[in-house]
Amino acid sequence: MSNRERILELSLTLMNEEGAAAGTTTRIVGELGISPGNLYYHFGNREEIVRVLFDELDKELRAVLVEDVGPPISPARFAAFYLRSFDLAWRYRFFFGGLLGLLRRDDVLAARYRALQDWGIGELERIAGQLVKDGNMTRPGGRGGLRSVALNTWLIWMNWIRFLQISGKRAIEHEDMADGASQLFDILAPYLDPAFERSARRALARDLPR
Amino acid sequence: MSNRERILELSLTLMNEEGAAAGTTTRIVGELGISPGNLYYHFGNREEIVRVLFDELDKELRAVLVEDVGPPISPARFAAFYLRSFDLAWRYRFFFGGLLGLLRRDDVLAARYRALQDWGIGELERIAGQLVKDGNMTRPGGRGGLRSVALNTWLIWMNWIRFLQISGKRAIEHEDMADGASQLFDILAPYLDPAFERSARRALARDLPR
């Protein structure tokens, strides 16, 4: 593993375990036993490390939202999509709890995050629209329609880990993502065709990480 | 207005406008033109100011969740409940963006917040259950049932303001709470009796702050 990769991996581990403010360059350099010059050869500053980690999250989320849910969307694929999106949130969990602080400190990161969010909500709307086209979902009524269920799905997804951190009864574990996937599923569930819903729930229950 | 009240009011204003980290005791004392001793006569430290503000939010939220939705729940009362809960979130908006940081700095506040959250989610479950009893809502299926819709309602409510802050296209305004109420409504909407839902949406649209 190159020093660049070791720096990224250690930063991600430290921030996931101790929050987005952890993983200072001094500590990274100390724990890896490399010189400060070596770190600054790869990254101009700490913000740049966070940006590169965010770009990985960005790339993986775009893959989840496109690859897993090509039309027509099967119940098994749909369930896998929820689980994969929470697995991703888990692997980059530092990002969600400290998001507001991270974006306030770095305008470049803020712009990239907002672009991803806009795209992501649009993509969730497209997925819900595809389920309607496939005949497996009724179109939501109300002021917001498909857009509203897409936005609620995004809000639950991006806030589940922070909710667990705030609830704080114990350390968060990968298994906790199962409840998040279930919460997320319940946003669209009432609009799903009953047979499709049962089938997707079975797939979700079978593949939950516990 | 007493100095105690002036300190609380200014702290709330500063934190709402500049984030939960604003409103240091030095600044409060300076802007009010009182002595540090006067402030410390009323509050042992800054955490105590935040705790007193939280206790007011706590008291008001308990009132919203109990008073407005006594059985049987009318569509107009139901709509008013959503609007009032977002009006409350708006008045104490500093709390939501900086919540994780505030709770990590103060164990007493964290315990109080968690007690309120547990109670609030339980109460939302009770309200949804009452709608079912009233014959105006079908019981949600799935793994979580009423508990799951209650939890999703809580998650949307507590994260709406932070979502706007993160989206950050412009300063947040009171009018933005209308979209939040609409998002919240869409969690329960698919389970509501169509006539009840139409009537509640009309009431919501009529009383939205725009």
Short mmCIF file of C-alpha atoms in Angstrom, two decimals:
data_model
loop_
_atom_site.label_atom_id
_atom_site.label_comp_id
_atom_site.label_asym_id
_atom_site.label_seq_id
_atom_site.Cartn_x
_atom_site.Cartn_y
_atom_site.Cartn_z
CA MET A 1 0.00 0.00 0.00
CA SER A 2 1.41 3.42 -0.95
CA ASN A 3 1.84 6.17 1.65
CA ARG A 4 -0.97 8.06 -0.04
CA GLU A 5 -3.33 5.11 0.47
CA ARG A 6 -2.13 4.58 4.05
CA ILE A 7 -2.83 8.26 4.85
CA LEU A 8 -6.34 8.01 3.42
CA GLU A 9 -7.10 4.75 5.19
CA LEU A 10 -5.90 5.94 8.60
CA SER A 11 -7.75 9.28 8.25
CA LEU A 12 -10.99 7.47 7.45
CA THR A 13 -10.55 5.07 10.39
CA LEU A 14 -9.79 7.84 12.88
CA MET A 15 -12.66 10.08 11.74
CA ASN A 16 -15.12 7.18 11.71
CA GLU A 17 -14.14 6.23 15.25
CA GLU A 18 -13.68 9.66 16.81
CA GLY A 19 -15.67 12.08 14.65
CA ALA A 20 -14.94 14.36 11.70
CA ALA A 21 -12.64 16.59 13.78
CA ALA A 22 -10.22 13.70 14.47
CA GLY A 23 -7.37 12.73 12.16
CA THR A 24 -5.21 15.84 12.27
CA THR A 25 -2.17 15.78 9.99
CA THR A 26 0.14 15.75 13.06
CA ARG A 27 -1.51 12.60 14.37
CA ILE A 28 -1.59 10.90 10.96
CA VAL A 29 2.10 11.57 10.47
CA GLY A 30 2.86 10.32 13.99
CA GLU A 31 0.87 7.10 13.74
CA LEU A 32 2.19 6.24 10.28
CA GLY A 33 5.79 7.11 11.18
CA ILE A 34 6.25 9.25 8.06
CA SER A 35 7.63 12.78 7.77
CA PRO A 36 5.29 15.81 7.54
CA GLY A 37 6.91 16.53 4.18
CA ASN A 38 5.78 13.15 2.92
CA LEU A 39 2.16 13.87 3.87
CA TYR A 40 2.27 17.34 2.31
CA TYR A 41 3.76 15.84 -0.84
CA HIS A 42 0.47 13.93 -1.28
CA PHE A 43 -2.04 16.36 0.27
CA GLY A 44 -1.85 20.17 0.49
CA ASN A 45 -3.74 20.16 3.80
CA ARG A 46 -6.27 18.22 5.88
CA GLU A 47 -9.22 19.52 3.84
CA GLU A 48 -7.74 17.84 0.79
CA ILE A 49 -7.72 14.46 2.57
CA VAL A 50 -11.40 14.92 3.45
CA ARG A 51 -12.18 15.94 -0.13
CA VAL A 52 -10.55 12.81 -1.56
CA LEU A 53 -12.49 10.63 0.92
CA PHE A 54 -15.68 12.47 -0.04
CA ASP A 55 -14.95 11.89 -3.73
CA GLU A 56 -14.79 8.15 -3.03
CA LEU A 57 -18.15 8.30 -1.22
CA ASP A 58 -19.51 10.35 -4.12
CA LYS A 59 -18.33 7.83 -6.71
CA GLU A 60 -19.69 4.85 -4.78
CA LEU A 61 -23.06 6.47 -4.10
CA ARG A 62 -23.47 7.28 -7.78
CA ALA A 63 -22.75 3.62 -8.55
CA VAL A 64 -25.34 2.44 -5.99
CA LEU A 65 -28.01 4.77 -7.36
CA VAL A 66 -27.44 3.81 -10.98
CA GLU A 67 -26.15 0.25 -11.21
CA ASP A 68 -28.39 -1.55 -8.75
CA VAL A 69 -31.71 -0.27 -9.93
CA GLY A 70 -31.80 -0.57 -13.68
CA PRO A 71 -35.31 -1.12 -15.13
CA PRO A 72 -37.35 -3.13 -14.53
CA ILE A 73 -36.52 -3.07 -10.81
CA SER A 74 -36.94 -6.49 -9.20
CA PRO A 75 -37.84 -6.80 -5.49
CA ALA A 76 -34.47 -8.42 -4.78
CA ARG A 77 -32.56 -5.63 -6.53
CA PHE A 78 -34.64 -3.03 -4.73
CA ALA A 79 -33.85 -4.58 -1.32
CA ALA A 80 -30.17 -4.89 -2.22
CA PHE A 81 -30.15 -1.19 -3.12
CA TYR A 82 -31.27 -0.23 0.40
CA LEU A 83 -28.72 -2.47 2.05
CA ARG A 84 -25.89 -1.30 -0.19
CA SER A 85 -26.72 2.37 0.39
CA PHE A 86 -26.54 1.84 4.17
CA ASP A 87 -23.38 -0.18 3.93
CA LEU A 88 -21.87 2.81 2.13
CA ALA A 89 -23.11 5.24 4.79
CA TRP A 90 -21.53 3.00 7.42
CA ARG A 91 -18.13 2.95 5.70
CA TYR A 92 -18.06 6.77 5.48
CA ARG A 93 -19.97 7.41 8.70
CA PHE A 94 -17.67 10.23 9.87
CA PHE A 95 -19.18 12.32 7.14
CA PHE A 96 -22.79 12.37 8.35
CA GLY A 97 -22.42 13.38 12.00
CA GLY A 98 -20.05 16.26 11.30
CA LEU A 99 -21.45 17.29 7.93
CA LEU A 100 -22.50 20.86 8.73
CA GLY A 101 -19.11 21.63 10.31
CA LEU A 102 -17.19 20.06 7.41
CA LEU A 103 -19.14 22.06 4.81
CA ARG A 104 -18.75 25.33 6.74
CA ARG A 105 -14.99 24.87 6.83
CA ASP A 106 -14.56 24.08 3.13
CA ASP A 107 -16.50 25.79 0.33
CA VAL A 108 -15.15 23.41 -2.30
CA LEU A 109 -16.41 20.41 -0.35
CA ALA A 110 -19.74 22.18 0.26
CA ALA A 111 -20.24 22.73 -3.49
CA ARG A 112 -19.40 19.11 -4.25
CA TYR A 113 -21.69 17.82 -1.52
CA ARG A 114 -24.60 19.95 -2.74
CA ALA A 115 -24.10 18.74 -6.31
CA LEU A 116 -24.18 15.13 -5.08
CA GLN A 117 -27.26 15.77 -2.96
CA ASP A 118 -29.19 17.43 -5.80
CA TRP A 119 -28.26 14.60 -8.13
CA GLY A 120 -29.07 11.94 -5.50
CA ILE A 121 -32.55 13.25 -4.74
CA GLY A 122 -33.24 13.49 -8.47
CA GLU A 123 -32.05 9.91 -8.93
CA LEU A 124 -34.25 8.65 -6.06
CA GLU A 125 -37.17 10.38 -7.79
CA ARG A 126 -36.26 8.61 -11.02
CA ILE A 127 -36.12 5.23 -9.23
CA ALA A 128 -39.55 5.81 -7.66
CA GLY A 129 -40.84 6.86 -11.09
CA GLN A 130 -39.43 3.66 -12.58
CA LEU A 131 -41.28 1.56 -9.97
CA VAL A 132 -44.48 3.35 -11.05
CA LYS A 133 -43.71 2.67 -14.73
CA ASP A 134 -42.98 -0.98 -13.94
CA GLY A 135 -46.48 -1.23 -12.44
CA ASN A 136 -45.11 -2.02 -8.96
CA MET A 137 -45.97 1.27 -7.25
CA THR A 138 -48.84 3.77 -7.19
CA ARG A 139 -47.92 7.41 -7.75
CA PRO A 140 -47.82 9.35 -4.45
CA GLY A 141 -50.36 12.17 -4.27
CA GLY A 142 -49.99 15.40 -2.35
CA ARG A 143 -48.09 18.58 -3.03
CA GLY A 144 -44.76 16.92 -3.67
CA GLY A 145 -45.61 13.56 -5.28
CA LEU A 146 -42.56 11.51 -6.27
CA ARG A 147 -40.23 14.36 -5.35
CA SER A 148 -41.46 14.33 -1.77
CA VAL A 149 -40.90 10.59 -1.22
CA ALA A 150 -37.47 10.94 -2.84
CA LEU A 151 -36.58 13.78 -0.47
CA ASN A 152 -37.87 11.91 2.60
CA THR A 153 -35.82 8.89 1.53
CA TRP A 154 -32.71 11.06 1.27
CA LEU A 155 -33.39 12.67 4.66
CA ILE A 156 -33.73 9.32 6.43
CA TRP A 157 -30.67 7.91 4.68
CA MET A 158 -28.37 10.81 5.46
CA ASN A 159 -29.56 11.24 9.06
CA TRP A 160 -29.81 7.66 10.31
CA ILE A 161 -26.24 7.41 11.54
CA ARG A 162 -26.40 10.83 13.19
CA PHE A 163 -29.66 9.80 14.86
CA LEU A 164 -27.89 6.78 16.37
CA GLN A 165 -24.97 8.97 17.47
CA ILE A 166 -27.35 11.43 19.10
CA SER A 167 -29.35 8.64 20.75
CA GLY A 168 -25.97 7.49 22.02
CA LYS A 169 -26.95 4.57 24.21
CA ARG A 170 -23.90 2.65 22.99
CA ALA A 171 -21.33 2.61 20.19
CA ILE A 172 -22.83 2.28 16.71
CA GLU A 173 -22.35 -1.02 14.95
CA HIS A 174 -22.65 -2.22 11.40
CA GLU A 175 -25.76 -4.19 12.46
CA ASP A 176 -27.55 -0.90 13.23
CA MET A 177 -27.69 -0.23 9.50
CA ALA A 178 -30.40 -2.91 9.24
CA ASP A 179 -32.87 -0.75 11.15
CA GLY A 180 -31.94 2.17 8.92
CA ALA A 181 -32.69 0.16 5.79
CA SER A 182 -36.03 -0.84 7.30
CA GLN A 183 -36.88 2.81 8.13
CA LEU A 184 -35.95 3.83 4.60
CA PHE A 185 -38.04 1.07 3.09
CA ASP A 186 -41.11 2.24 5.04
CA ILE A 187 -41.08 5.57 3.14
CA LEU A 188 -41.94 3.87 -0.15
CA ALA A 189 -43.64 0.74 1.23
CA PRO A 190 -47.22 2.14 1.40
CA TYR A 191 -47.11 2.91 -2.33
CA LEU A 192 -45.74 -0.47 -3.40
CA ASP A 193 -47.77 -3.26 -4.94
CA PRO A 194 -48.45 -5.70 -2.04
CA ALA A 195 -46.82 -8.68 -3.76
CA PHE A 196 -43.75 -6.60 -4.69
CA GLU A 197 -43.54 -5.23 -1.14
CA ARG A 198 -43.74 -8.70 0.48
CA SER A 199 -41.09 -10.01 -1.84
CA ALA A 200 -38.79 -7.03 -1.22
CA ARG A 201 -39.27 -7.31 2.56
CA ARG A 202 -38.37 -11.00 2.43
CA ALA A 203 -35.20 -10.18 0.49
CA LEU A 204 -34.39 -7.38 2.96
CA ALA A 205 -34.90 -9.65 5.98
CA ARG A 206 -32.79 -12.40 4.43
CA ASP A 207 -29.84 -10.13 3.71
CA LEU A 208 -29.91 -7.91 6.79
CA PRO A 209 -26.54 -7.89 8.57
CA ARG A 210 -27.81 -9.86 11.58
CA MET B 1 -37.48 42.42 31.24
CA SER B 2 -35.10 41.07 33.89
CA ASN B 3 -31.39 40.60 33.18
CA ARG B 4 -31.97 36.84 33.31
CA GLU B 5 -34.56 37.08 30.57
CA ARG B 6 -32.39 39.45 28.52
CA ILE B 7 -29.46 37.01 28.72
CA LEU B 8 -31.65 34.12 27.55
CA GLU B 9 -33.20 36.12 24.73
CA LEU B 10 -29.89 37.41 23.38
CA SER B 11 -28.27 33.95 23.62
CA LEU B 12 -31.13 32.42 21.66
CA THR B 13 -30.98 35.15 18.99
CA LEU B 14 -27.19 34.86 18.55
CA MET B 15 -27.19 31.06 18.40
CA ASN B 16 -30.12 30.99 15.98
CA GLU B 17 -28.36 33.45 13.68
CA GLU B 18 -24.77 32.23 13.95
CA GLY B 19 -24.96 28.62 15.13
CA ALA B 20 -24.84 26.81 18.45
CA ALA B 21 -21.21 27.82 19.07
CA ALA B 22 -22.12 31.55 19.08
CA GLY B 23 -23.29 33.43 22.15
CA THR B 24 -20.25 33.17 24.40
CA THR B 25 -20.67 34.67 27.86
CA THR B 26 -18.10 37.39 27.02
CA ARG B 27 -20.12 38.51 24.04
CA ILE B 28 -23.46 38.33 25.90
CA VAL B 29 -22.06 40.47 28.71
CA GLY B 30 -20.60 42.95 26.21
CA GLU B 31 -23.74 43.35 24.13
CA LEU B 32 -26.03 43.66 27.14
CA GLY B 33 -23.67 46.05 28.95
CA ILE B 34 -23.85 44.09 32.20
CA SER B 35 -21.00 42.86 34.40
CA PRO B 36 -19.70 39.27 34.14
CA GLY B 37 -20.68 38.90 37.81
CA ASN B 38 -24.27 39.71 36.91
CA LEU B 39 -24.35 36.95 34.29
CA TYR B 40 -22.73 34.42 36.63
CA TYR B 41 -25.24 35.36 39.33
CA HIS B 42 -27.95 33.97 37.03
CA PHE B 43 -26.07 31.19 35.20
CA GLY B 44 -23.10 29.13 36.40
CA ASN B 45 -21.73 28.84 32.85
CA ARG B 46 -22.70 28.86 29.19
CA GLU B 47 -23.96 25.25 29.30
CA GLU B 48 -26.53 26.34 31.86
CA ILE B 49 -27.91 28.96 29.47
CA VAL B 50 -28.24 26.31 26.75
CA ARG B 51 -29.92 23.94 29.23
CA VAL B 52 -32.51 26.54 30.22
CA LEU B 53 -33.25 27.25 26.53
CA PHE B 54 -33.53 23.51 25.90
CA ASP B 55 -35.94 23.17 28.84
CA GLU B 56 -38.20 25.77 27.19
CA LEU B 57 -38.10 23.84 23.89
CA ASP B 58 -38.79 20.65 25.85
CA LYS B 59 -41.81 22.18 27.61
CA GLU B 60 -43.26 23.62 24.41
CA LEU B 61 -42.77 20.42 22.41
CA ARG B 62 -44.54 18.41 25.12
CA ALA B 63 -47.41 20.87 24.90
CA VAL B 64 -47.58 20.55 21.09
CA LEU B 65 -47.59 16.76 21.24
CA VAL B 66 -50.28 16.56 23.90
CA GLU B 67 -52.59 19.56 23.68
CA ASP B 68 -53.15 19.83 19.95
CA VAL B 69 -54.02 16.26 19.22
CA GLY B 70 -56.54 15.11 21.80
CA PRO B 71 -58.96 12.43 20.55
CA PRO B 72 -60.73 12.36 18.20
CA ILE B 73 -58.16 14.15 16.04
CA SER B 74 -59.81 16.44 13.49
CA PRO B 75 -58.09 17.18 10.13
CA ALA B 76 -57.74 20.85 11.11
CA ARG B 77 -56.13 19.98 14.46
CA PHE B 78 -53.84 17.51 12.75
CA ALA B 79 -52.66 20.14 10.25
CA ALA B 80 -52.22 22.70 13.03
CA PHE B 81 -50.08 20.21 14.91
CA TYR B 82 -47.62 19.97 12.00
CA LEU B 83 -47.42 23.71 11.60
CA ARG B 84 -46.98 24.32 15.31
CA SER B 85 -44.24 21.71 15.59
CA PHE B 86 -42.28 23.40 12.79
CA ASP B 87 -42.86 26.84 14.21
CA LEU B 88 -41.29 25.54 17.42
CA ALA B 89 -38.32 24.05 15.53
CA TRP B 90 -37.85 27.43 13.84
CA ARG B 91 -37.80 29.36 17.12
CA TYR B 92 -35.13 27.04 18.58
CA ARG B 93 -33.37 26.33 15.31
CA PHE B 94 -29.85 26.69 16.76
CA PHE B 95 -30.47 23.42 18.53
CA PHE B 96 -30.88 21.18 15.49
CA GLY B 97 -27.82 22.06 13.40
CA GLY B 98 -25.38 21.82 16.31
CA LEU B 99 -27.10 19.04 18.24
CA LEU B 100 -24.36 16.41 18.20
CA GLY B 101 -21.75 18.94 19.34
CA LEU B 102 -24.00 20.31 22.10
CA LEU B 103 -24.75 16.85 23.47
CA ARG B 104 -21.09 15.80 23.38
CA ARG B 105 -20.14 18.86 25.43
CA ASP B 106 -22.81 18.41 28.11
CA ASP B 107 -23.88 15.04 29.54
CA VAL B 108 -26.76 16.57 31.49
CA LEU B 109 -28.18 18.10 28.32
CA ALA B 110 -27.61 14.82 26.45
CA ALA B 111 -29.62 12.88 29.04
CA ARG B 112 -32.46 15.43 28.91
CA TYR B 113 -32.49 15.44 25.12
CA ARG B 114 -32.64 11.64 24.96
CA ALA B 115 -35.50 11.54 27.44
CA LEU B 116 -37.42 14.06 25.32
CA GLN B 117 -36.67 12.14 22.13
CA ASP B 118 -37.81 8.80 23.59
CA TRP B 119 -40.98 10.41 24.91
CA GLY B 120 -41.58 12.30 21.63
CA ILE B 121 -41.30 9.22 19.41
CA GLY B 122 -43.62 7.34 21.78
CA GLU B 123 -46.11 10.19 21.65
CA LEU B 124 -46.02 10.30 17.83
CA GLU B 125 -46.75 6.58 17.89
CA ARG B 126 -49.70 7.23 20.21
CA ILE B 127 -51.02 9.97 17.87
CA ALA B 128 -50.79 7.65 14.86
CA GLY B 129 -52.53 4.94 16.91
CA GLN B 130 -55.29 7.40 17.79
CA LEU B 131 -55.82 8.17 14.08
CA VAL B 132 -56.22 4.42 13.52
CA LYS B 133 -58.70 4.18 16.44
CA ASP B 134 -60.62 7.17 15.08
CA GLY B 135 -61.04 5.27 11.81
CA ASN B 136 -59.08 7.88 9.85
CA MET B 137 -55.95 5.84 9.19
CA THR B 138 -55.03 2.27 8.24
CA ARG B 139 -52.41 0.56 10.39
CA PRO B 140 -48.97 0.56 8.70
CA GLY B 141 -47.64 -2.93 7.95
CA GLY B 142 -44.02 -3.96 7.85
CA ARG B 143 -41.50 -4.73 10.54
CA GLY B 144 -42.00 -1.51 12.50
CA GLY B 145 -45.69 -0.65 12.03
CA LEU B 146 -46.80 2.48 13.91
CA ARG B 147 -43.39 2.76 15.59
CA SER B 148 -41.66 3.07 12.23
CA VAL B 149 -43.86 5.91 10.94
CA ALA B 150 -43.46 7.66 14.30
CA LEU B 151 -39.68 7.38 14.05
CA ASN B 152 -39.60 8.59 10.44
CA THR B 153 -41.78 11.55 11.44
CA TRP B 154 -39.34 12.41 14.24
CA LEU B 155 -36.34 12.06 11.89
CA ILE B 156 -37.83 14.41 9.30
CA TRP B 157 -38.90 16.92 11.95
CA MET B 158 -35.56 17.11 13.73
CA ASN B 159 -33.48 17.18 10.53
CA TRP B 160 -35.42 19.54 8.30
CA ILE B 161 -33.68 22.71 9.46
CA ARG B 162 -30.25 21.08 9.30
CA PHE B 163 -31.06 19.88 5.78
CA LEU B 164 -31.76 23.48 4.75
CA GLN B 165 -28.56 24.65 6.44
CA ILE B 166 -26.56 21.98 4.63
CA SER B 167 -28.25 22.74 1.31
CA GLY B 168 -27.20 26.31 2.05
CA LYS B 169 -28.35 28.07 -1.11
CA ARG B 170 -29.47 31.05 0.99
CA ALA B 171 -30.37 32.02 4.55
CA ILE B 172 -33.18 29.98 6.06
CA GLU B 173 -36.50 31.74 6.54
CA HIS B 174 -39.62 31.05 8.55
CA GLU B 175 -41.40 30.35 5.24
CA ASP B 176 -39.15 27.32 4.70
CA MET B 177 -40.95 25.57 7.54
CA ALA B 178 -43.94 25.14 5.22
CA ASP B 179 -42.03 22.67 3.05
CA GLY B 180 -40.94 20.86 6.20
CA ALA B 181 -44.54 20.48 7.35
CA SER B 182 -45.45 19.15 3.92
CA GLN B 183 -42.58 16.61 4.02
CA LEU B 184 -43.66 15.50 7.47
CA PHE B 185 -47.27 15.15 6.39
CA ASP B 186 -46.23 12.86 3.52
CA ILE B 187 -44.94 10.25 6.01
CA LEU B 188 -48.44 9.55 7.32
CA ALA B 189 -50.44 10.65 4.25
CA PRO B 190 -50.50 7.27 2.44
CA TYR B 191 -52.15 5.65 5.46
CA LEU B 192 -54.81 8.32 5.96
CA ASP B 193 -58.44 8.02 4.92
CA PRO B 194 -58.68 9.96 1.59
CA ALA B 195 -61.34 12.37 2.85
CA PHE B 196 -59.39 13.04 6.06
CA GLU B 197 -56.19 13.53 4.06
CA ARG B 198 -57.80 16.00 1.61
CA SER B 199 -59.29 17.97 4.46
CA ALA B 200 -55.99 18.07 6.39
CA ARG B 201 -54.06 19.12 3.25
CA ARG B 202 -56.53 21.95 2.68
CA ALA B 203 -56.07 23.12 6.27
CA LEU B 204 -52.29 22.84 5.90
CA ALA B 205 -52.28 24.84 2.63
CA ARG B 206 -54.51 27.53 4.13
CA ASP B 207 -52.34 28.06 7.19
CA LEU B 208 -48.89 27.69 5.64
CA PRO B 209 -46.68 30.70 6.38
CA ARG B 210 -46.73 31.96 2.79
#
